[in-house]
mmCIF file of C-alpha atoms in Angstrom:
data_model
loop_
_atom_site.group_PDB
_atom_site.id
_atom_site.type_symbol
_atom_site.label_atom_id
_atom_site.label_comp_id
_atom_site.label_asym_id
_atom_site.label_seq_id
_atom_site.Cartn_x
_atom_site.Cartn_y
_atom_site.Cartn_z
ATOM 1 C CA MET A 1 9.350 69.012 -30.919
ATOM 2 C CA SER A 2 8.988 70.594 -27.477
ATOM 3 C CA ASP A 3 8.502 68.456 -24.340
ATOM 4 C CA GLU A 4 4.894 69.675 -24.183
ATOM 5 C CA GLN A 5 4.238 68.712 -27.830
ATOM 6 C CA GLU A 6 5.894 65.313 -27.319
ATOM 7 C CA ALA A 7 3.730 64.654 -24.263
ATOM 8 C CA ARG A 8 0.598 65.472 -26.281
ATOM 9 C CA ALA A 9 1.747 63.133 -29.074
ATOM 10 C CA VAL A 10 1.925 60.121 -26.723
ATOM 11 C CA ARG A 11 -1.338 58.698 -25.441
ATOM 12 C CA GLN A 12 -0.842 58.275 -21.714
ATOM 13 C CA ILE A 13 -2.236 55.189 -19.970
ATOM 14 C CA GLU A 14 -5.043 56.313 -17.695
ATOM 15 C CA GLU A 15 -4.628 55.825 -13.966
ATOM 16 C CA GLY A 16 -7.556 53.399 -13.731
ATOM 17 C CA VAL A 17 -6.256 50.989 -16.387
ATOM 18 C CA GLN A 18 -5.472 47.529 -14.955
ATOM 19 C CA ARG A 19 -1.750 46.778 -15.074
ATOM 20 C CA ASP A 20 -1.176 43.970 -12.590
ATOM 21 C CA PHE A 21 -2.480 40.568 -13.700
ATOM 22 C CA SER A 22 -0.659 38.440 -11.151
ATOM 23 C CA ALA A 23 -4.014 37.792 -9.426
ATOM 24 C CA ALA A 24 -6.470 39.051 -12.071
ATOM 25 C CA MET A 25 -7.686 37.621 -15.357
ATOM 26 C CA SER A 26 -6.132 39.169 -18.457
ATOM 27 C CA TYR A 27 -7.362 39.346 -22.056
ATOM 28 C CA GLY A 28 -5.026 36.508 -22.973
ATOM 29 C CA ASP A 29 -6.239 34.408 -20.042
ATOM 30 C CA TYR A 30 -9.900 34.815 -21.000
ATOM 31 C CA LEU A 31 -9.310 33.882 -24.646
ATOM 32 C CA GLY A 32 -6.788 31.139 -23.948
ATOM 33 C CA LEU A 33 -4.339 32.829 -26.297
ATOM 34 C CA ASP A 34 -1.374 30.743 -25.128
ATOM 35 C CA GLN A 35 -3.130 27.638 -26.417
ATOM 36 C CA LEU A 36 -4.734 29.299 -29.447
ATOM 37 C CA LEU A 37 -1.585 30.958 -30.792
ATOM 38 C CA SER A 38 0.567 27.882 -30.225
ATOM 39 C CA ALA A 39 -1.803 25.636 -32.248
ATOM 40 C CA GLN A 40 -0.114 26.324 -35.605
ATOM 41 C CA HIS A 41 2.346 23.549 -36.437
ATOM 42 C CA PRO A 42 3.860 23.803 -39.929
ATOM 43 C CA ARG A 43 4.916 20.383 -41.286
ATOM 44 C CA SER A 44 7.078 21.471 -44.215
ATOM 45 C CA GLN A 45 10.799 20.725 -44.117
ATOM 46 C CA PRO A 46 12.416 23.145 -44.579
ATOM 47 C CA GLU A 47 9.545 25.272 -43.308
ATOM 48 C CA GLN A 48 7.802 27.140 -46.123
ATOM 49 C CA HIS A 49 6.809 30.758 -45.557
ATOM 50 C CA ASP A 50 3.266 30.314 -46.902
ATOM 51 C CA GLU A 51 2.284 27.311 -44.787
ATOM 52 C CA LEU A 52 1.282 29.522 -41.876
ATOM 53 C CA LEU A 53 -1.244 31.269 -44.142
ATOM 54 C CA PHE A 54 -2.726 27.893 -45.101
ATOM 55 C CA ILE A 55 -3.012 26.753 -41.478
ATOM 56 C CA VAL A 56 -4.436 30.010 -40.107
ATOM 57 C CA GLN A 57 -6.962 30.227 -42.955
ATOM 58 C CA HIS A 58 -8.384 26.818 -42.128
ATOM 59 C CA GLN A 59 -8.183 27.147 -38.357
ATOM 60 C CA THR A 60 -10.093 30.442 -38.395
ATOM 61 C CA SER A 61 -12.667 28.878 -40.712
ATOM 62 C CA GLU A 62 -13.186 26.121 -38.155
ATOM 63 C CA LEU A 63 -13.698 28.705 -35.411
ATOM 64 C CA TRP A 64 -16.372 30.457 -37.481
ATOM 65 C CA LEU A 65 -17.984 27.085 -38.242
ATOM 66 C CA LYS A 66 -18.088 26.403 -34.498
ATOM 67 C CA LEU A 67 -20.005 29.639 -33.955
ATOM 68 C CA MET A 68 -22.260 28.920 -36.936
ATOM 69 C CA LEU A 69 -23.189 25.538 -35.459
ATOM 70 C CA HIS A 70 -23.931 27.224 -32.132
ATOM 71 C CA GLU A 71 -26.271 29.718 -33.799
ATOM 72 C CA LEU A 72 -27.982 27.177 -36.098
ATOM 73 C CA ARG A 73 -28.666 24.810 -33.212
ATOM 74 C CA SER A 74 -30.147 27.660 -31.239
ATOM 75 C CA ALA A 75 -32.308 28.804 -34.183
ATOM 76 C CA ARG A 76 -33.585 25.252 -34.632
ATOM 77 C CA SER A 77 -34.425 24.982 -30.935
ATOM 78 C CA LEU A 78 -36.233 28.329 -30.949
ATOM 79 C CA LEU A 79 -38.343 27.274 -33.943
ATOM 80 C CA SER A 80 -39.290 24.075 -32.134
ATOM 81 C CA SER A 81 -40.680 26.191 -29.283
ATOM 82 C CA ASP A 82 -42.456 28.648 -31.644
ATOM 83 C CA GLU A 83 -40.062 31.526 -30.931
ATOM 84 C CA LEU A 84 -39.735 32.841 -34.466
ATOM 85 C CA ALA A 85 -38.338 36.324 -33.817
ATOM 86 C CA PRO A 86 -35.232 35.256 -31.843
ATOM 87 C CA ALA A 87 -34.693 32.402 -34.327
ATOM 88 C CA LEU A 88 -34.505 34.993 -37.106
ATOM 89 C CA LYS A 89 -31.976 36.954 -35.047
ATOM 90 C CA ARG A 90 -29.787 33.855 -34.911
ATOM 91 C CA LEU A 91 -30.041 33.408 -38.682
ATOM 92 C CA ALA A 92 -29.094 37.049 -39.241
ATOM 93 C CA ARG A 93 -25.861 36.358 -37.361
ATOM 94 C CA VAL A 94 -25.240 33.179 -39.353
ATOM 95 C CA LYS A 95 -25.466 35.209 -42.557
ATOM 96 C CA ARG A 96 -22.773 37.591 -41.329
ATOM 97 C CA ILE A 97 -20.549 34.614 -40.476
ATOM 98 C CA GLN A 98 -21.090 33.242 -43.959
ATOM 99 C CA GLU A 99 -19.973 36.530 -45.476
ATOM 100 C CA ILE A 100 -16.719 36.396 -43.516
ATOM 101 C CA LEU A 101 -16.077 32.781 -44.499
ATOM 102 C CA THR A 102 -16.603 33.616 -48.164
ATOM 103 C CA GLU A 103 -14.367 36.684 -48.021
ATOM 104 C CA GLN A 104 -11.608 34.647 -46.357
ATOM 105 C CA TRP A 105 -11.078 32.772 -49.613
ATOM 106 C CA SER A 106 -9.614 35.998 -51.011
ATOM 107 C CA VAL A 107 -6.722 35.684 -48.562
ATOM 108 C CA LEU A 108 -5.994 32.093 -49.552
ATOM 109 C CA ALA A 109 -6.249 33.101 -53.211
ATOM 110 C CA THR A 110 -2.981 35.014 -52.769
ATOM 111 C CA LEU A 111 -1.286 31.593 -52.612
ATOM 112 C CA THR A 112 0.060 30.877 -56.097
ATOM 113 C CA PRO A 113 0.240 27.358 -57.606
ATOM 114 C CA SER A 114 4.034 27.367 -57.177
ATOM 115 C CA GLU A 115 3.784 28.377 -53.513
ATOM 116 C CA TYR A 116 1.111 25.793 -52.766
ATOM 117 C CA ALA A 117 3.149 23.085 -54.499
ATOM 118 C CA GLU A 118 5.830 23.605 -51.832
ATOM 119 C CA ILE A 119 3.281 22.884 -49.070
ATOM 120 C CA ARG A 120 0.996 20.257 -50.600
ATOM 121 C CA PRO A 121 3.188 17.162 -50.067
ATOM 122 C CA PHE A 122 3.168 17.800 -46.320
ATOM 123 C CA LEU A 123 -0.647 17.740 -46.124
ATOM 124 C CA ALA A 124 -0.488 14.004 -46.857
ATOM 125 C CA THR A 125 -4.105 12.723 -46.878
ATOM 126 C CA SER A 126 -5.591 15.568 -44.863
ATOM 127 C CA SER A 127 -8.325 17.544 -46.644
ATOM 128 C CA GLY A 128 -11.057 20.067 -45.935
ATOM 129 C CA PHE A 129 -13.447 17.307 -47.036
ATOM 130 C CA GLN A 130 -12.771 15.795 -43.594
ATOM 131 C CA SER A 131 -14.045 18.839 -41.681
ATOM 132 C CA TRP A 132 -16.691 17.373 -39.385
ATOM 133 C CA GLN A 133 -17.937 20.853 -38.449
ATOM 134 C CA TYR A 134 -18.621 21.692 -42.087
ATOM 135 C CA ARG A 135 -20.449 18.379 -42.418
ATOM 136 C CA ALA A 136 -22.442 19.172 -39.281
ATOM 137 C CA VAL A 137 -23.559 22.484 -40.806
ATOM 138 C CA GLU A 138 -24.731 20.661 -43.936
ATOM 139 C CA PHE A 139 -26.616 18.108 -41.819
ATOM 140 C CA LEU A 140 -28.288 20.891 -39.835
ATOM 141 C CA LEU A 141 -29.376 22.529 -43.082
ATOM 142 C CA GLY A 142 -30.766 19.255 -44.446
ATOM 143 C CA ASN A 143 -28.073 17.770 -46.684
ATOM 144 C CA LYS A 144 -27.932 14.415 -44.858
ATOM 145 C CA ASN A 145 -25.607 11.622 -46.010
ATOM 146 C CA ALA A 146 -24.896 8.612 -43.795
ATOM 147 C CA ASP A 147 -21.743 7.796 -45.778
ATOM 148 C CA MET A 148 -20.222 11.059 -44.586
ATOM 149 C CA VAL A 149 -20.464 9.846 -40.986
ATOM 150 C CA LYS A 150 -18.214 6.886 -41.825
ATOM 151 C CA VAL A 151 -15.436 9.259 -42.885
ATOM 152 C CA HIS A 152 -15.090 10.132 -39.179
ATOM 153 C CA ASP A 153 -14.978 6.619 -37.725
ATOM 154 C CA HIS A 154 -11.446 7.410 -36.518
ATOM 155 C CA ASP A 155 -12.788 10.252 -34.331
ATOM 156 C CA GLU A 156 -15.394 8.970 -31.894
ATOM 157 C CA ALA A 157 -16.569 12.413 -30.750
ATOM 158 C CA ALA A 158 -17.037 13.716 -34.313
ATOM 159 C CA ARG A 159 -18.671 10.485 -35.514
ATOM 160 C CA SER A 160 -21.070 10.452 -32.561
ATOM 161 C CA MET A 161 -22.055 14.077 -33.090
ATOM 162 C CA LEU A 162 -22.713 13.598 -36.808
ATOM 163 C CA ALA A 163 -24.642 10.373 -36.184
ATOM 164 C CA GLN A 164 -26.859 12.291 -33.767
ATOM 165 C CA LEU A 165 -27.433 15.138 -36.233
ATOM 166 C CA LEU A 166 -28.248 12.591 -38.919
ATOM 167 C CA GLU A 167 -31.191 11.392 -36.797
ATOM 168 C CA GLU A 168 -32.360 14.855 -35.738
ATOM 169 C CA PRO A 169 -34.603 17.280 -37.651
ATOM 170 C CA SER A 170 -32.853 19.892 -39.746
ATOM 171 C CA LEU A 171 -33.492 23.613 -39.430
ATOM 172 C CA TYR A 172 -35.915 23.342 -42.370
ATOM 173 C CA ASP A 173 -37.709 20.380 -40.795
ATOM 174 C CA GLU A 174 -38.328 22.462 -37.667
ATOM 175 C CA PHE A 175 -39.543 25.399 -39.751
ATOM 176 C CA LEU A 176 -42.057 23.143 -41.541
ATOM 177 C CA ARG A 177 -43.210 21.727 -38.195
ATOM 178 C CA TYR A 178 -43.636 25.283 -36.952
ATOM 179 C CA LEU A 179 -45.775 26.065 -40.009
ATOM 180 C CA SER A 180 -47.891 22.974 -39.410
ATOM 181 C CA ARG A 181 -48.574 24.038 -35.819
ATOM 182 C CA ARG A 182 -49.622 27.455 -37.148
ATOM 183 C CA GLY A 183 -52.226 25.898 -39.430
ATOM 184 C CA TYR A 184 -50.353 25.866 -42.740
ATOM 185 C CA ALA A 185 -50.905 22.899 -45.063
ATOM 186 C CA ILE A 186 -47.774 20.800 -44.646
ATOM 187 C CA PRO A 187 -48.043 17.327 -46.245
ATOM 188 C CA ALA A 188 -47.909 14.419 -43.789
ATOM 189 C CA GLU A 189 -45.146 12.725 -45.786
ATOM 190 C CA VAL A 190 -42.981 15.792 -45.182
ATOM 191 C CA LEU A 191 -43.643 15.860 -41.438
ATOM 192 C CA GLU A 192 -43.142 12.109 -41.081
ATOM 193 C CA ARG A 193 -40.200 11.688 -43.438
ATOM 194 C CA ASP A 194 -37.060 9.686 -42.662
ATOM 195 C CA LEU A 195 -34.851 12.352 -41.102
ATOM 196 C CA THR A 196 -31.661 10.466 -41.950
ATOM 197 C CA GLN A 197 -32.259 11.111 -45.655
ATOM 198 C CA PRO A 198 -31.545 14.335 -47.562
ATOM 199 C CA TYR A 199 -34.614 16.521 -47.950
ATOM 200 C CA ARG A 200 -36.538 16.098 -51.219
ATOM 201 C CA GLU A 201 -38.873 18.619 -52.846
ATOM 202 C CA ASN A 202 -42.625 18.214 -52.322
ATOM 203 C CA ALA A 203 -44.984 19.699 -54.946
ATOM 204 C CA GLU A 204 -47.835 20.237 -52.443
ATOM 205 C CA LEU A 205 -45.534 22.265 -50.235
ATOM 206 C CA VAL A 206 -44.772 24.565 -53.170
ATOM 207 C CA ASP A 207 -48.514 25.334 -53.237
ATOM 208 C CA THR A 208 -48.390 26.305 -49.561
ATOM 209 C CA PHE A 209 -45.482 28.669 -50.106
ATOM 210 C CA ALA A 210 -47.151 30.081 -53.221
ATOM 211 C CA ALA A 211 -50.026 31.229 -50.997
ATOM 212 C CA VAL A 212 -47.547 32.881 -48.625
ATOM 213 C CA TYR A 213 -45.806 34.725 -51.469
ATOM 214 C CA ALA A 214 -49.147 35.764 -52.962
ATOM 215 C CA SER A 215 -50.012 37.670 -49.756
ATOM 216 C CA PRO A 216 -46.760 38.549 -47.983
ATOM 217 C CA VAL A 217 -48.314 41.111 -45.626
ATOM 218 C CA GLU A 218 -50.829 38.573 -44.376
ATOM 219 C CA HIS A 219 -48.064 36.027 -43.730
ATOM 220 C CA TRP A 220 -45.257 38.414 -42.910
ATOM 221 C CA GLY A 221 -43.355 36.384 -40.282
ATOM 222 C CA VAL A 222 -43.411 33.257 -42.426
ATOM 223 C CA TYR A 223 -42.619 35.236 -45.572
ATOM 224 C CA GLU A 224 -39.642 36.870 -43.853
ATOM 225 C CA THR A 225 -38.361 33.504 -42.638
ATOM 226 C CA CYS A 226 -38.593 32.057 -46.143
ATOM 227 C CA GLU A 227 -36.457 34.890 -47.462
ATOM 228 C CA GLU A 228 -33.963 34.505 -44.609
ATOM 229 C CA LEU A 229 -33.574 30.837 -45.514
ATOM 230 C CA VAL A 230 -33.060 31.737 -49.170
ATOM 231 C CA ASP A 231 -30.382 34.237 -48.089
ATOM 232 C CA LEU A 232 -28.748 31.463 -46.060
ATOM 233 C CA GLU A 233 -28.642 29.101 -49.031
ATOM 234 C CA ASP A 234 -27.537 31.848 -51.415
ATOM 235 C CA ASN A 235 -24.623 32.633 -49.094
ATOM 236 C CA PHE A 236 -23.753 28.961 -48.838
ATOM 237 C CA GLN A 237 -23.655 28.639 -52.625
ATOM 238 C CA GLN A 238 -21.435 31.709 -52.886
ATOM 239 C CA TRP A 239 -19.060 30.091 -50.385
ATOM 240 C CA ARG A 240 -19.031 26.865 -52.424
ATOM 241 C CA PHE A 241 -18.408 28.737 -55.663
ATOM 242 C CA ARG A 242 -15.617 30.854 -54.177
ATOM 243 C CA HIS A 243 -14.021 27.667 -52.831
ATOM 244 C CA LEU A 244 -14.224 26.150 -56.314
ATOM 245 C CA GLN A 245 -12.596 29.223 -57.849
ATOM 246 C CA VAL A 246 -9.707 29.276 -55.388
ATOM 247 C CA VAL A 247 -9.038 25.556 -55.786
ATOM 248 C CA THR A 248 -9.147 25.913 -59.593
ATOM 249 C CA ARG A 249 -6.612 28.743 -59.620
ATOM 250 C CA THR A 250 -4.360 26.965 -57.118
ATOM 251 C CA ILE A 251 -4.242 23.329 -58.269
ATOM 252 C CA GLY A 252 -6.184 23.252 -61.540
ATOM 253 C CA HIS A 253 -7.677 19.802 -62.106
ATOM 254 C CA LYS A 254 -5.374 17.816 -59.844
ATOM 255 C CA LYS A 255 -6.937 15.298 -57.444
ATOM 256 C CA GLY A 256 -7.672 16.507 -53.926
ATOM 257 C CA THR A 257 -5.304 15.505 -51.116
ATOM 258 C CA GLY A 258 -8.133 13.514 -49.531
ATOM 259 C CA GLY A 259 -8.641 11.454 -52.690
ATOM 260 C CA SER A 260 -11.549 13.332 -54.291
ATOM 261 C CA SER A 261 -11.566 14.385 -57.939
ATOM 262 C CA GLY A 262 -10.929 17.943 -56.760
ATOM 263 C CA VAL A 263 -12.556 20.657 -58.863
ATOM 264 C CA ASP A 264 -15.122 18.308 -60.428
ATOM 265 C CA PHE A 265 -16.187 17.099 -56.981
ATOM 266 C CA LEU A 266 -16.619 20.681 -55.762
ATOM 267 C CA ARG A 267 -18.539 21.667 -58.889
ATOM 268 C CA ARG A 268 -21.130 18.929 -58.305
ATOM 269 C CA ALA A 269 -21.863 20.404 -54.880
ATOM 270 C CA LEU A 270 -23.239 23.512 -56.616
ATOM 271 C CA ASP A 271 -26.263 21.443 -57.684
ATOM 272 C CA LEU A 272 -27.238 20.672 -54.095
ATOM 273 C CA THR A 273 -30.071 22.623 -52.474
ATOM 274 C CA PHE A 274 -31.340 22.787 -48.908
ATOM 275 C CA PHE A 275 -34.755 24.414 -49.369
ATOM 276 C CA PRO A 276 -36.001 23.389 -52.830
ATOM 277 C CA GLU A 277 -39.601 24.628 -52.485
ATOM 278 C CA LEU A 278 -38.387 28.130 -51.662
ATOM 279 C CA TYR A 279 -36.758 28.248 -55.093
ATOM 280 C CA SER A 280 -39.510 26.461 -57.010
ATOM 281 C CA VAL A 281 -42.107 28.875 -55.670
ATOM 282 C CA ARG A 282 -40.426 31.728 -57.519
ATOM 283 C CA THR A 283 -41.750 30.513 -60.861
ATOM 284 C CA ARG A 284 -45.249 30.780 -59.393
ATOM 285 C CA VAL A 285 -45.035 34.346 -58.115
#
């Protein structure tokens, strides 16, 4: 290769590209990469090759959950102030996050039972069941459970945050309040319900949504929001099912490290629903 050809083969750094970061903020500075990339602490002795995969998988999931909480809180706030369009934009982003979280299970699925068995003893009693961010997402979507708050009594910040979310309206509660302000027939018992309890289906509310689905053009914004919420729950169920599959192929029917029954416990979660009327209405369309 001639000198001229070699020069063309190498992409030269442009003159204007920043090189000196002694007094300027770098990419690593902005993202706090020193802290982020030093937060992986394998516990296995001797250190097992696959433990880093397990740690990174769960740490990245927690980062996506942090962003999901940010977006869901914002969507809830926007609904409370009757700003439907930007709330839907937030939910569109949440759906993309959900897709990434579900796809991530495919990476962890490369961990064979034999490989995981080398790591599992070092997890001790730690378990994804203890993820307070995951629990916060469920609370925001309406699956409230006061007993879950007690799991985090050892962590004052997490316990306080979950206790607050337990008392606050869910995303669905705010949507129903929005509908009530717009003149839709929302039963009083729904609007005045005990917010610390999981949401329960209301037959009268199914009638209200049946009218929306009977004339979607007339109720387009509401109709679109209903379908966005169904997408959200559908994605959540896919995440749960993929989790179940990966756990089944990795540990079979062993108990979970946190003391749960494992696969059977995860399977029962598939029966939970956030927005029951939005599914019941489908038999009426």
